[in-house]
Amino acid sequence: LIAKGERLSNVVFMGMGEPLGNYHNVLTAVRRINEEVGIGARHITISTVGLVPRIHRLAEEGIQVKLAVSLHAATDKQRSAIMPVNLRFPIADLIDACREYIRATGRRVTFEWALIAGENDDEATARELGVLLTGLLCHVNLIPLNPTAGYNGKPTRAADVNAFIKVLGEYGVTATARVRRGIDIDAGCGQLKAKVNRALGRGGAPI
C-alpha cells in the first residue's frame, strides 16, 4: 500500500472465529492498530455472534470501536434454531447489552442479517425486526445469502430486499443491502469454510 501511495483506513475483526471469544488478543490488536498504525478506533469494527458479557465489558473499555452483531432472526425460537449461542444469550439480553454499548460509547450498532429466501425475508419478519430495534441507535446490514454447497437456502430476490428495507423504515430503522463479492471463487461469507469442511468430511451450519 505504501508503495502505491495508499494507506489502510479500516479494519474489521470478522470471519476468523468469534472476536469476543478471543477478547484479550483482539483488544490488544485494536489498541496497537490504533496507536501504532494510526487507524482511529471509529474505523475499527468488531463483529460478534452476541456474547453478552463481553459486549458489556467492551462498553467499559473506553474505546469507540464499531460493534457489529450477527442477528439473523428476531425471535428466540428462530435465532436459537440457526445460532445455538442464543440459547445461552437470548435476544432480550443481547439487545440490552447493545443498548448499554450505545449509551457508553455513543456509537451506532450494526446488526448483520443474512436474508434467506422464504425463511427470514418476509414482511412479517421485517415487522418483528422493526419492533425489536425501534428506538435503538442502529443500522441493519442486509446480506443476501451466499450459495453454499450442503445448504439448500437461496438468496432473497432484489425486490424482496427492497421491500424488507421499506418496512424497516416504517419503524425508523435504517437498512442497506450489502454488495456480495467473491462468490465466484467461494470467497463469500461462509463459502470457504463450507468448502474446507467438505474436503475434510465435516458438517457445517448455514450461518
PDB file of N, CA, C and O in Angstrom, residues 89-168:
ATOM      1  N   PHE A  89     -27.498 -16.785  25.414  1.00  0.00           N
ATOM      2  CA  PHE A  89     -27.691 -15.333  25.491  1.00  0.00           C
ATOM      3  C   PHE A  89     -28.861 -14.941  24.597  1.00  0.00           C
ATOM      4  O   PHE A  89     -28.681 -14.618  23.425  1.00  0.00           O
ATOM      5  N   PRO A  90     -30.079 -14.996  25.128  1.00  0.00           N
ATOM      6  CA  PRO A  90     -31.274 -14.711  24.324  1.00  0.00           C
ATOM      7  C   PRO A  90     -31.318 -13.263  23.841  1.00  0.00           C
ATOM      8  O   PRO A  90     -30.583 -12.390  24.312  1.00  0.00           O
ATOM      9  N   ILE A  91     -32.220 -13.029  22.892  1.00  0.00           N
ATOM     10  CA  ILE A  91     -32.286 -11.739  22.207  1.00  0.00           C
ATOM     11  C   ILE A  91     -32.492 -10.572  23.158  1.00  0.00           C
ATOM     12  O   ILE A  91     -31.860  -9.517  23.002  1.00  0.00           O
ATOM     13  N   ALA A  92     -33.350 -10.705  24.138  1.00  0.00           N
ATOM     14  CA  ALA A  92     -33.608  -9.593  25.063  1.00  0.00           C
ATOM     15  C   ALA A  92     -32.329  -9.159  25.767  1.00  0.00           C
ATOM     16  O   ALA A  92     -32.050  -7.958  25.899  1.00  0.00           O
ATOM     17  N   ASP A  93     -31.530 -10.131  26.207  1.00  0.00           N
ATOM     18  CA  ASP A  93     -30.264  -9.815  26.867  1.00  0.00           C
ATOM     19  C   ASP A  93     -29.286  -9.180  25.890  1.00  0.00           C
ATOM     20  O   ASP A  93     -28.536  -8.266  26.243  1.00  0.00           O
ATOM     21  N   LEU A  94     -29.294  -9.675  24.664  1.00  0.00           N
ATOM     22  CA  LEU A  94     -28.404  -9.139  23.631  1.00  0.00           C
ATOM     23  C   LEU A  94     -28.736  -7.689  23.314  1.00  0.00           C
ATOM     24  O   LEU A  94     -27.848  -6.833  23.230  1.00  0.00           O
ATOM     25  N   ILE A  95     -30.017  -7.398  23.155  1.00  0.00           N
ATOM     26  CA  ILE A  95     -30.430  -6.026  22.844  1.00  0.00           C
ATOM     27  C   ILE A  95     -30.113  -5.095  24.013  1.00  0.00           C
ATOM     28  O   ILE A  95     -29.673  -3.956  23.813  1.00  0.00           O
ATOM     29  N   ASP A  96     -30.297  -5.575  25.238  1.00  0.00           N
ATOM     30  CA  ASP A  96     -29.947  -4.769  26.408  1.00  0.00           C
ATOM     31  C   ASP A  96     -28.453  -4.447  26.422  1.00  0.00           C
ATOM     32  O   ASP A  96     -28.044  -3.324  26.751  1.00  0.00           O
ATOM     33  N   ALA A  97     -27.629  -5.430  26.064  1.00  0.00           N
ATOM     34  CA  ALA A  97     -26.182  -5.213  26.018  1.00  0.00           C
ATOM     35  C   ALA A  97     -25.824  -4.196  24.938  1.00  0.00           C
ATOM     36  O   ALA A  97     -24.950  -3.339  25.140  1.00  0.00           O
ATOM     37  N   CYS A  98     -26.496  -4.296  23.798  1.00  0.00           N
ATOM     38  CA  CYS A  98     -26.254  -3.340  22.718  1.00  0.00           C
ATOM     39  C   CYS A  98     -26.676  -1.934  23.134  1.00  0.00           C
ATOM     40  O   CYS A  98     -25.997  -0.947  22.822  1.00  0.00           O
ATOM     41  N   ARG A  99     -27.790  -1.855  23.845  1.00  0.00           N
ATOM     42  CA  ARG A  99     -28.259  -0.551  24.333  1.00  0.00           C
ATOM     43  C   ARG A  99     -27.230   0.067  25.289  1.00  0.00           C
ATOM     44  O   ARG A  99     -26.955   1.271  25.246  1.00  0.00           O
ATOM     45  N   GLU A 100     -26.649  -0.771  26.133  1.00  0.00           N
ATOM     46  CA  GLU A 100     -25.623  -0.296  27.061  1.00  0.00           C
ATOM     47  C   GLU A 100     -24.373   0.148  26.293  1.00  0.00           C
ATOM     48  O   GLU A 100     -23.749   1.155  26.643  1.00  0.00           O
ATOM     49  N   TYR A 101     -24.025  -0.585  25.247  1.00  0.00           N
ATOM     50  CA  TYR A 101     -22.850  -0.220  24.440  1.00  0.00           C
ATOM     51  C   TYR A 101     -23.060   1.145  23.791  1.00  0.00           C
ATOM     52  O   TYR A 101     -22.158   1.984  23.767  1.00  0.00           O
ATOM     53  N   ILE A 102     -24.250   1.363  23.267  1.00  0.00           N
ATOM     54  CA  ILE A 102     -24.587   2.651  22.648  1.00  0.00           C
ATOM     55  C   ILE A 102     -24.525   3.769  23.675  1.00  0.00           C
ATOM     56  O   ILE A 102     -23.976   4.849  23.414  1.00  0.00           O
ATOM     57  N   ARG A 103     -25.071   3.509  24.872  1.00  0.00           N
ATOM     58  CA  ARG A 103     -25.065   4.531  25.921  1.00  0.00           C
ATOM     59  C   ARG A 103     -23.649   4.900  26.330  1.00  0.00           C
ATOM     60  O   ARG A 103     -23.320   6.080  26.508  1.00  0.00           O
ATOM     61  N   ALA A 104     -22.790   3.888  26.445  1.00  0.00           N
ATOM     62  CA  ALA A 104     -21.431   4.121  26.929  1.00  0.00           C
ATOM     63  C   ALA A 104     -20.519   4.754  25.880  1.00  0.00           C
ATOM     64  O   ALA A 104     -19.612   5.524  26.220  1.00  0.00           O
ATOM     65  N   THR A 105     -20.735   4.433  24.618  1.00  0.00           N
ATOM     66  CA  THR A 105     -19.818   4.880  23.568  1.00  0.00           C
ATOM     67  C   THR A 105     -20.381   5.953  22.651  1.00  0.00           C
ATOM     68  O   THR A 105     -19.626   6.659  21.981  1.00  0.00           O
ATOM     69  N   GLY A 106     -21.708   6.039  22.589  1.00  0.00           N
ATOM     70  CA  GLY A 106     -22.322   6.964  21.642  1.00  0.00           C
ATOM     71  C   GLY A 106     -22.258   6.475  20.211  1.00  0.00           C
ATOM     72  O   GLY A 106     -22.616   7.195  19.271  1.00  0.00           O
ATOM     73  N   ARG A 107     -21.831   5.226  20.021  1.00  0.00           N
ATOM     74  CA  ARG A 107     -21.685   4.666  18.681  1.00  0.00           C
ATOM     75  C   ARG A 107     -22.926   3.889  18.241  1.00  0.00           C
ATOM     76  O   ARG A 107     -23.573   3.230  19.062  1.00  0.00           O
ATOM     77  N   ARG A 108     -23.220   3.973  16.980  1.00  0.00           N
ATOM     78  CA  ARG A 108     -24.322   3.208  16.398  1.00  0.00           C
ATOM     79  C   ARG A 108     -23.907   1.745  16.252  1.00  0.00           C
ATOM     80  O   ARG A 108     -22.782   1.447  15.838  1.00  0.00           O
ATOM     81  N   VAL A 109     -24.792   0.835  16.593  1.00  0.00           N
ATOM     82  CA  VAL A 109     -24.533  -0.602  16.444  1.00  0.00           C
ATOM     83  C   VAL A 109     -25.087  -1.078  15.105  1.00  0.00           C
ATOM     84  O   VAL A 109     -26.179  -0.673  14.694  1.00  0.00           O
ATOM     85  N   THR A 110     -24.327  -1.927  14.442  1.00  0.00           N
ATOM     86  CA  THR A 110     -24.791  -2.532  13.188  1.00  0.00           C
ATOM     87  C   THR A 110     -25.269  -3.957  13.466  1.00  0.00           C
ATOM     88  O   THR A 110     -24.598  -4.720  14.167  1.00  0.00           O
ATOM     89  N   PHE A 111     -26.432  -4.303  12.926  1.00  0.00           N
ATOM     90  CA  PHE A 111     -26.936  -5.671  13.027  1.00  0.00           C
ATOM     91  C   PHE A 111     -26.843  -6.332  11.664  1.00  0.00           C
ATOM     92  O   PHE A 111     -27.372  -5.819  10.669  1.00  0.00           O
ATOM     93  N   GLU A 112     -26.152  -7.463  11.615  1.00  0.00           N
ATOM     94  CA  GLU A 112     -25.998  -8.220  10.365  1.00  0.00           C
ATOM     95  C   GLU A 112     -27.190  -9.176  10.222  1.00  0.00           C
ATOM     96  O   GLU A 112     -27.580  -9.845  11.183  1.00  0.00           O
ATOM     97  N   TRP A 113     -27.728  -9.220   9.007  1.00  0.00           N
ATOM     98  CA  TRP A 113     -28.915 -10.050   8.762  1.00  0.00           C
ATOM     99  C   TRP A 113     -28.765 -10.740   7.411  1.00  0.00           C
ATOM    100  O   TRP A 113     -28.879 -10.104   6.374  1.00  0.00           O
ATOM    101  N   ALA A 114     -28.485 -12.040   7.427  1.00  0.00           N
ATOM    102  CA  ALA A 114     -28.380 -12.808   6.189  1.00  0.00           C
ATOM    103  C   ALA A 114     -29.783 -13.145   5.698  1.00  0.00           C
ATOM    104  O   ALA A 114     -30.519 -13.876   6.367  1.00  0.00           O
ATOM    105  N   LEU A 115     -30.155 -12.600   4.560  1.00  0.00           N
ATOM    106  CA  LEU A 115     -31.501 -12.817   4.018  1.00  0.00           C
ATOM    107  C   LEU A 115     -31.580 -14.160   3.292  1.00  0.00           C
ATOM    108  O   LEU A 115     -30.863 -14.403   2.330  1.00  0.00           O
ATOM    109  N   ILE A 116     -32.481 -15.014   3.780  1.00  0.00           N
ATOM    110  CA  ILE A 116     -32.679 -16.337   3.195  1.00  0.00           C
ATOM    111  C   ILE A 116     -34.095 -16.389   2.625  1.00  0.00           C
ATOM    112  O   ILE A 116     -35.076 -16.186   3.354  1.00  0.00           O
ATOM    113  N   ALA A 117     -34.199 -16.615   1.341  1.00  0.00           N
ATOM    114  CA  ALA A 117     -35.499 -16.601   0.667  1.00  0.00           C
ATOM    115  C   ALA A 117     -36.477 -17.557   1.332  1.00  0.00           C
ATOM    116  O   ALA A 117     -36.190 -18.738   1.532  1.00  0.00           O
ATOM    117  N   GLY A 118     -37.648 -17.010   1.705  1.00  0.00           N
ATOM    118  CA  GLY A 118     -38.690 -17.824   2.296  1.00  0.00           C
ATOM    119  C   GLY A 118     -38.472 -18.186   3.752  1.00  0.00           C
ATOM    120  O   GLY A 118     -39.295 -18.883   4.350  1.00  0.00           O
ATOM    121  N   GLU A 119     -37.384 -17.703   4.337  1.00  0.00           N
ATOM    122  CA  GLU A 119     -37.073 -18.034   5.731  1.00  0.00           C
ATOM    123  C   GLU A 119     -37.168 -16.818   6.646  1.00  0.00           C
ATOM    124  O   GLU A 119     -37.855 -16.848   7.668  1.00  0.00           O
ATOM    125  N   ASN A 120     -36.453 -15.757   6.282  1.00  0.00           N
ATOM    126  CA  ASN A 120     -36.430 -14.580   7.165  1.00  0.00           C
ATOM    127  C   ASN A 120     -36.458 -13.284   6.362  1.00  0.00           C
ATOM    128  O   ASN A 120     -35.875 -12.285   6.775  1.00  0.00           O
ATOM    129  N   ASP A 121     -37.137 -13.324   5.212  1.00  0.00           N
ATOM    130  CA  ASP A 121     -37.146 -12.148   4.339  1.00  0.00           C
ATOM    131  C   ASP A 121     -38.551 -11.620   4.036  1.00  0.00           C
ATOM    132  O   ASP A 121     -38.724 -10.791   3.152  1.00  0.00           O
ATOM    133  N   ASP A 122     -39.551 -12.094   4.781  1.00  0.00           N
ATOM    134  CA  ASP A 122     -40.933 -11.696   4.505  1.00  0.00           C
ATOM    135  C   ASP A 122     -41.310 -10.453   5.308  1.00  0.00           C
ATOM    136  O   ASP A 122     -40.591 -10.011   6.217  1.00  0.00           O
ATOM    137  N   GLU A 123     -42.459  -9.881   4.986  1.00  0.00           N
ATOM    138  CA  GLU A 123     -42.903  -8.645   5.632  1.00  0.00           C
ATOM    139  C   GLU A 123     -43.110  -8.834   7.133  1.00  0.00           C
ATOM    140  O   GLU A 123     -42.747  -7.958   7.937  1.00  0.00           O
ATOM    141  N   ALA A 124     -43.685  -9.959   7.525  1.00  0.00           N
ATOM    142  CA  ALA A 124     -43.944 -10.197   8.949  1.00  0.00           C
ATOM    143  C   ALA A 124     -42.642 -10.208   9.740  1.00  0.00           C
ATOM    144  O   ALA A 124     -42.564  -9.652  10.849  1.00  0.00           O
ATOM    145  N   THR A 125     -41.619 -10.842   9.192  1.00  0.00           N
ATOM    146  CA  THR A 125     -40.322 -10.886   9.865  1.00  0.00           C
ATOM    147  C   THR A 125     -39.714  -9.496   9.938  1.00  0.00           C
ATOM    148  O   THR A 125     -39.119  -9.107  10.956  1.00  0.00           O
ATOM    149  N   ALA A 126     -39.847  -8.739   8.856  1.00  0.00           N
ATOM    150  CA  ALA A 126     -39.328  -7.367   8.853  1.00  0.00           C
ATOM    151  C   ALA A 126     -39.996  -6.540   9.943  1.00  0.00           C
ATOM    152  O   ALA A 126     -39.347  -5.723  10.605  1.00  0.00           O
ATOM    153  N   ARG A 127     -41.288  -6.766  10.135  1.00  0.00           N
ATOM    154  CA  ARG A 127     -42.003  -6.005  11.174  1.00  0.00           C
ATOM    155  C   ARG A 127     -41.560  -6.450  12.572  1.00  0.00           C
ATOM    156  O   ARG A 127     -41.442  -5.626  13.490  1.00  0.00           O
ATOM    157  N   GLU A 128     -41.321  -7.737  12.756  1.00  0.00           N
ATOM    158  CA  GLU A 128     -40.801  -8.214  14.041  1.00  0.00           C
ATOM    159  C   GLU A 128     -39.455  -7.560  14.333  1.00  0.00           C
ATOM    160  O   GLU A 128     -39.196  -7.120  15.466  1.00  0.00           O
ATOM    161  N   LEU A 129     -38.619  -7.480  13.320  1.00  0.00           N
ATOM    162  CA  LEU A 129     -37.306  -6.857  13.489  1.00  0.00           C
ATOM    163  C   LEU A 129     -37.451  -5.365  13.754  1.00  0.00           C
ATOM    164  O   LEU A 129     -36.744  -4.805  14.608  1.00  0.00           O
ATOM    165  N   GLY A 130     -38.362  -4.720  13.045  1.00  0.00           N
ATOM    166  CA  GLY A 130     -38.599  -3.299  13.245  1.00  0.00           C
ATOM    167  C   GLY A 130     -39.020  -2.992  14.671  1.00  0.00           C
ATOM    168  O   GLY A 130     -38.519  -2.044  15.288  1.00  0.00           O
ATOM    169  N   VAL A 131     -39.935  -3.797  15.206  1.00  0.00           N
ATOM    170  CA  VAL A 131     -40.390  -3.610  16.588  1.00  0.00           C
ATOM    171  C   VAL A 131     -39.226  -3.818  17.559  1.00  0.00           C
ATOM    172  O   VAL A 131     -39.045  -3.054  18.519  1.00  0.00           O
ATOM    173  N   LEU A 132     -38.431  -4.849  17.310  1.00  0.00           N
ATOM    174  CA  LEU A 132     -37.308  -5.176  18.187  1.00  0.00           C
ATOM    175  C   LEU A 132     -36.294  -4.031  18.275  1.00  0.00           C
ATOM    176  O   LEU A 132     -35.765  -3.729  19.350  1.00  0.00           O
ATOM    177  N   LEU A 133     -36.045  -3.363  17.137  1.00  0.00           N
ATOM    178  CA  LEU A 133     -34.989  -2.362  17.081  1.00  0.00           C
ATOM    179  C   LEU A 133     -35.480  -0.918  17.183  1.00  0.00           C
ATOM    180  O   LEU A 133     -34.668   0.012  17.172  1.00  0.00           O
ATOM    181  N   THR A 134     -36.775  -0.722  17.287  1.00  0.00           N
ATOM    182  CA  THR A 134     -37.320   0.639  17.387  1.00  0.00           C
ATOM    183  C   THR A 134     -36.690   1.399  18.547  1.00  0.00           C
ATOM    184  O   THR A 134     -36.616   0.891  19.666  1.00  0.00           O
ATOM    185  N   GLY A 135     -36.239   2.624  18.264  1.00  0.00           N
ATOM    186  CA  GLY A 135     -35.665   3.472  19.297  1.00  0.00           C
ATOM    187  C   GLY A 135     -34.203   3.224  19.582  1.00  0.00           C
ATOM    188  O   GLY A 135     -33.590   3.931  20.388  1.00  0.00           O
ATOM    189  N   LEU A 136     -33.611   2.223  18.915  1.00  0.00           N
ATOM    190  CA  LEU A 136     -32.208   1.887  19.136  1.00  0.00           C
ATOM    191  C   LEU A 136     -31.350   2.598  18.083  1.00  0.00           C
ATOM    192  O   LEU A 136     -31.716   2.635  16.904  1.00  0.00           O
ATOM    193  N   LEU A 137     -30.233   3.164  18.502  1.00  0.00           N
ATOM    194  CA  LEU A 137     -29.313   3.797  17.559  1.00  0.00           C
ATOM    195  C   LEU A 137     -28.580   2.684  16.812  1.00  0.00           C
ATOM    196  O   LEU A 137     -27.571   2.149  17.289  1.00  0.00           O
ATOM    197  N   CYS A 138     -29.113   2.311  15.658  1.00  0.00           N
ATOM    198  CA  CYS A 138     -28.570   1.148  14.974  1.00  0.00           C
ATOM    199  C   CYS A 138     -28.785   1.233  13.470  1.00  0.00           C
ATOM    200  O   CYS A 138     -29.494   2.103  12.964  1.00  0.00           O
ATOM    201  N   HIS A 139     -28.178   0.298  12.763  1.00  0.00           N
ATOM    202  CA  HIS A 139     -28.338   0.156  11.323  1.00  0.00           C
ATOM    203  C   HIS A 139     -28.353  -1.340  11.018  1.00  0.00           C
ATOM    204  O   HIS A 139     -27.625  -2.110  11.653  1.00  0.00           O
ATOM    205  N   VAL A 140     -29.175  -1.745  10.072  1.00  0.00           N
ATOM    206  CA  VAL A 140     -29.247  -3.156   9.693  1.00  0.00           C
ATOM    207  C   VAL A 140     -28.530  -3.359   8.359  1.00  0.00           C
ATOM    208  O   VAL A 140     -28.827  -2.692   7.372  1.00  0.00           O
ATOM    209  N   ASN A 141     -27.579  -4.269   8.366  1.00  0.00           N
ATOM    210  CA  ASN A 141     -26.809  -4.604   7.171  1.00  0.00           C
ATOM    211  C   ASN A 141     -27.389  -5.901   6.598  1.00  0.00           C
ATOM    212  O   ASN A 141     -27.182  -6.980   7.163  1.00  0.00           O
ATOM    213  N   LEU A 142     -28.147  -5.786   5.515  1.00  0.00           N
ATOM    214  CA  LEU A 142     -28.804  -6.948   4.913  1.00  0.00           C
ATOM    215  C   LEU A 142     -27.865  -7.626   3.924  1.00  0.00           C
ATOM    216  O   LEU A 142     -27.312  -6.988   3.040  1.00  0.00           O
ATOM    217  N   ILE A 143     -27.729  -8.937   4.082  1.00  0.00           N
ATOM    218  CA  ILE A 143     -26.773  -9.695   3.258  1.00  0.00           C
ATOM    219  C   ILE A 143     -27.505 -10.855   2.584  1.00  0.00           C
ATOM    220  O   ILE A 143     -27.791 -11.867   3.232  1.00  0.00           O
ATOM    221  N   PRO A 144     -27.842 -10.740   1.298  1.00  0.00           N
ATOM    222  CA  PRO A 144     -28.453 -11.875   0.602  1.00  0.00           C
ATOM    223  C   PRO A 144     -27.555 -13.103   0.737  1.00  0.00           C
ATOM    224  O   PRO A 144     -26.334 -13.017   0.546  1.00  0.00           O
ATOM    225  N   LEU A 145     -28.150 -14.221   1.115  1.00  0.00           N
ATOM    226  CA  LEU A 145     -27.393 -15.434   1.406  1.00  0.00           C
ATOM    227  C   LEU A 145     -26.476 -15.834   0.254  1.00  0.00           C
ATOM    228  O   LEU A 145     -26.870 -15.818  -0.914  1.00  0.00           O
ATOM    229  N   ASN A 146     -25.247 -16.198   0.594  1.00  0.00           N
ATOM    230  CA  ASN A 146     -24.330 -16.708  -0.419  1.00  0.00           C
ATOM    231  C   ASN A 146     -24.619 -18.181  -0.672  1.00  0.00           C
ATOM    232  O   ASN A 146     -24.833 -18.940   0.275  1.00  0.00           O
ATOM    233  N   PRO A 147     -24.648 -18.605  -1.941  1.00  0.00           N
ATOM    234  CA  PRO A 147     -24.895 -20.031  -2.239  1.00  0.00           C
ATOM    235  C   PRO A 147     -23.784 -20.894  -1.663  1.00  0.00           C
ATOM    236  O   PRO A 147     -22.594 -20.625  -1.885  1.00  0.00           O
ATOM    237  N   THR A 148     -24.166 -21.908  -0.891  1.00  0.00           N
ATOM    238  CA  THR A 148     -23.191 -22.759  -0.222  1.00  0.00           C
ATOM    239  C   THR A 148     -23.593 -24.219  -0.394  1.00  0.00           C
ATOM    240  O   THR A 148     -24.722 -24.594  -0.078  1.00  0.00           O
ATOM    241  N   ALA A 149     -22.679 -25.029  -0.893  1.00  0.00           N
ATOM    242  CA  ALA A 149     -22.958 -26.451  -1.077  1.00  0.00           C
ATOM    243  C   ALA A 149     -23.288 -27.084   0.269  1.00  0.00           C
ATOM    244  O   ALA A 149     -22.650 -26.807   1.274  1.00  0.00           O
ATOM    245  N   GLY A 150     -24.309 -27.939   0.288  1.00  0.00           N
ATOM    246  CA  GLY A 150     -24.695 -28.599   1.525  1.00  0.00           C
ATOM    247  C   GLY A 150     -25.812 -27.886   2.251  1.00  0.00           C
ATOM    248  O   GLY A 150     -26.322 -28.386   3.245  1.00  0.00           O
ATOM    249  N   TYR A 151     -26.194 -26.692   1.735  1.00  0.00           N
ATOM    250  CA  TYR A 151     -27.320 -25.967   2.330  1.00  0.00           C
ATOM    251  C   TYR A 151     -28.212 -25.484   1.193  1.00  0.00           C
ATOM    252  O   TYR A 151     -27.736 -24.862   0.243  1.00  0.00           O
ATOM    253  N   ASN A 152     -29.504 -25.786   1.288  1.00  0.00           N
ATOM    254  CA  ASN A 152     -30.423 -25.517   0.179  1.00  0.00           C
ATOM    255  C   ASN A 152     -31.015 -24.107   0.181  1.00  0.00           C
ATOM    256  O   ASN A 152     -31.803 -23.763  -0.698  1.00  0.00           O
ATOM    257  N   GLY A 153     -30.667 -23.299   1.174  1.00  0.00           N
ATOM    258  CA  GLY A 153     -31.193 -21.940   1.232  1.00  0.00           C
ATOM    259  C   GLY A 153     -30.796 -21.117   0.018  1.00  0.00           C
ATOM    260  O   GLY A 153     -29.715 -21.285  -0.538  1.00  0.00           O
ATOM    261  N   LYS A 154     -31.690 -20.216  -0.382  1.00  0.00           N
ATOM    262  CA  LYS A 154     -31.452 -19.360  -1.551  1.00  0.00           C
ATOM    263  C   LYS A 154     -31.428 -17.891  -1.131  1.00  0.00           C
ATOM    264  O   LYS A 154     -32.083 -17.499  -0.170  1.00  0.00           O
ATOM    265  N   PRO A 155     -30.683 -17.058  -1.877  1.00  0.00           N
ATOM    266  CA  PRO A 155     -30.668 -15.623  -1.564  1.00  0.00           C
ATOM    267  C   PRO A 155     -31.993 -14.961  -1.905  1.00  0.00           C
ATOM    268  O   PRO A 155     -32.710 -15.386  -2.808  1.00  0.00           O
ATOM    269  N   THR A 156     -32.327 -13.939  -1.172  1.00  0.00           N
ATOM    270  CA  THR A 156     -33.553 -13.182  -1.386  1.00  0.00           C
ATOM    271  C   THR A 156     -33.489 -12.382  -2.682  1.00  0.00           C
ATOM    272  O   THR A 156     -32.444 -11.839  -3.038  1.00  0.00           O
ATOM    273  N   ARG A 157     -34.608 -12.289  -3.375  1.00  0.00           N
ATOM    274  CA  ARG A 157     -34.676 -11.504  -4.608  1.00  0.00           C
ATOM    275  C   ARG A 157     -34.528 -10.019  -4.292  1.00  0.00           C
ATOM    276  O   ARG A 157     -34.904  -9.555  -3.216  1.00  0.00           O
ATOM    277  N   ALA A 158     -33.987  -9.276  -5.270  1.00  0.00           N
ATOM    278  CA  ALA A 158     -33.740  -7.845  -5.072  1.00  0.00           C
ATOM    279  C   ALA A 158     -35.013  -7.104  -4.676  1.00  0.00           C
ATOM    280  O   ALA A 158     -34.992  -6.230  -3.803  1.00  0.00           O
ATOM    281  N   ALA A 159     -36.131  -7.455  -5.300  1.00  0.00           N
ATOM    282  CA  ALA A 159     -37.394  -6.777  -4.993  1.00  0.00           C
ATOM    283  C   ALA A 159     -37.798  -7.010  -3.545  1.00  0.00           C
ATOM    284  O   ALA A 159     -38.316  -6.104  -2.874  1.00  0.00           O
ATOM    285  N   ASP A 160     -37.570  -8.219  -3.050  1.00  0.00           N
ATOM    286  CA  ASP A 160     -37.923  -8.534  -1.669  1.00  0.00           C
ATOM    287  C   ASP A 160     -36.963  -7.868  -0.673  1.00  0.00           C
ATOM    288  O   ASP A 160     -37.364  -7.510   0.438  1.00  0.00           O
ATOM    289  N   VAL A 161     -35.703  -7.704  -1.091  1.00  0.00           N
ATOM    290  CA  VAL A 161     -34.746  -6.982  -0.252  1.00  0.00           C
ATOM    291  C   VAL A 161     -35.213  -5.541  -0.073  1.00  0.00           C
ATOM    292  O   VAL A 161     -35.244  -5.000   1.035  1.00  0.00           O
ATOM    293  N   ASN A 162     -35.610  -4.923  -1.176  1.00  0.00           N
ATOM    294  CA  ASN A 162     -36.082  -3.536  -1.123  1.00  0.00           C
ATOM    295  C   ASN A 162     -37.346  -3.404  -0.284  1.00  0.00           C
ATOM    296  O   ASN A 162     -37.526  -2.426   0.454  1.00  0.00           O
ATOM    297  N   ALA A 163     -38.225  -4.391  -0.377  1.00  0.00           N
ATOM    298  CA  ALA A 163     -39.454  -4.372   0.413  1.00  0.00           C
ATOM    299  C   ALA A 163     -39.129  -4.487   1.906  1.00  0.00           C
ATOM    300  O   ALA A 163     -39.754  -3.831   2.743  1.00  0.00           O
ATOM    301  N   PHE A 164     -38.156  -5.313   2.235  1.00  0.00           N
ATOM    302  CA  PHE A 164     -37.719  -5.503   3.618  1.00  0.00           C
ATOM    303  C   PHE A 164     -37.182  -4.184   4.174  1.00  0.00           C
ATOM    304  O   PHE A 164     -37.513  -3.781   5.287  1.00  0.00           O
ATOM    305  N   ILE A 165     -36.374  -3.500   3.377  1.00  0.00           N
ATOM    306  CA  ILE A 165     -35.806  -2.217   3.779  1.00  0.00           C
ATOM    307  C   ILE A 165     -36.912  -1.188   4.009  1.00  0.00           C
ATOM    308  O   ILE A 165     -36.879  -0.415   4.979  1.00  0.00           O
ATOM    309  N   LYS A 166     -37.898  -1.194   3.121  1.00  0.00           N
ATOM    310  CA  LYS A 166     -39.004  -0.242   3.231  1.00  0.00           C
ATOM    311  C   LYS A 166     -39.788  -0.445   4.520  1.00  0.00           C
ATOM    312  O   LYS A 166     -40.145   0.525   5.210  1.00  0.00           O
ATOM    313  N   VAL A 167     -40.067  -1.704   4.881  1.00  0.00           N
ATOM    314  CA  VAL A 167     -40.810  -1.992   6.104  1.00  0.00           C
ATOM    315  C   VAL A 167     -40.021  -1.531   7.329  1.00  0.00           C
ATOM    316  O   VAL A 167     -40.569  -0.908   8.239  1.00  0.00           O
ATOM    317  N   LEU A 168     -38.729  -1.811   7.357  1.00  0.00           N
ATOM    318  CA  LEU A 168     -37.909  -1.372   8.495  1.00  0.00           C
ATOM    319  C   LEU A 168     -37.939   0.142   8.632  1.00  0.00           C
ATOM    320  O   LEU A 168     -37.960   0.681   9.747  1.00  0.00           O
TER     321      LEU A 168
END
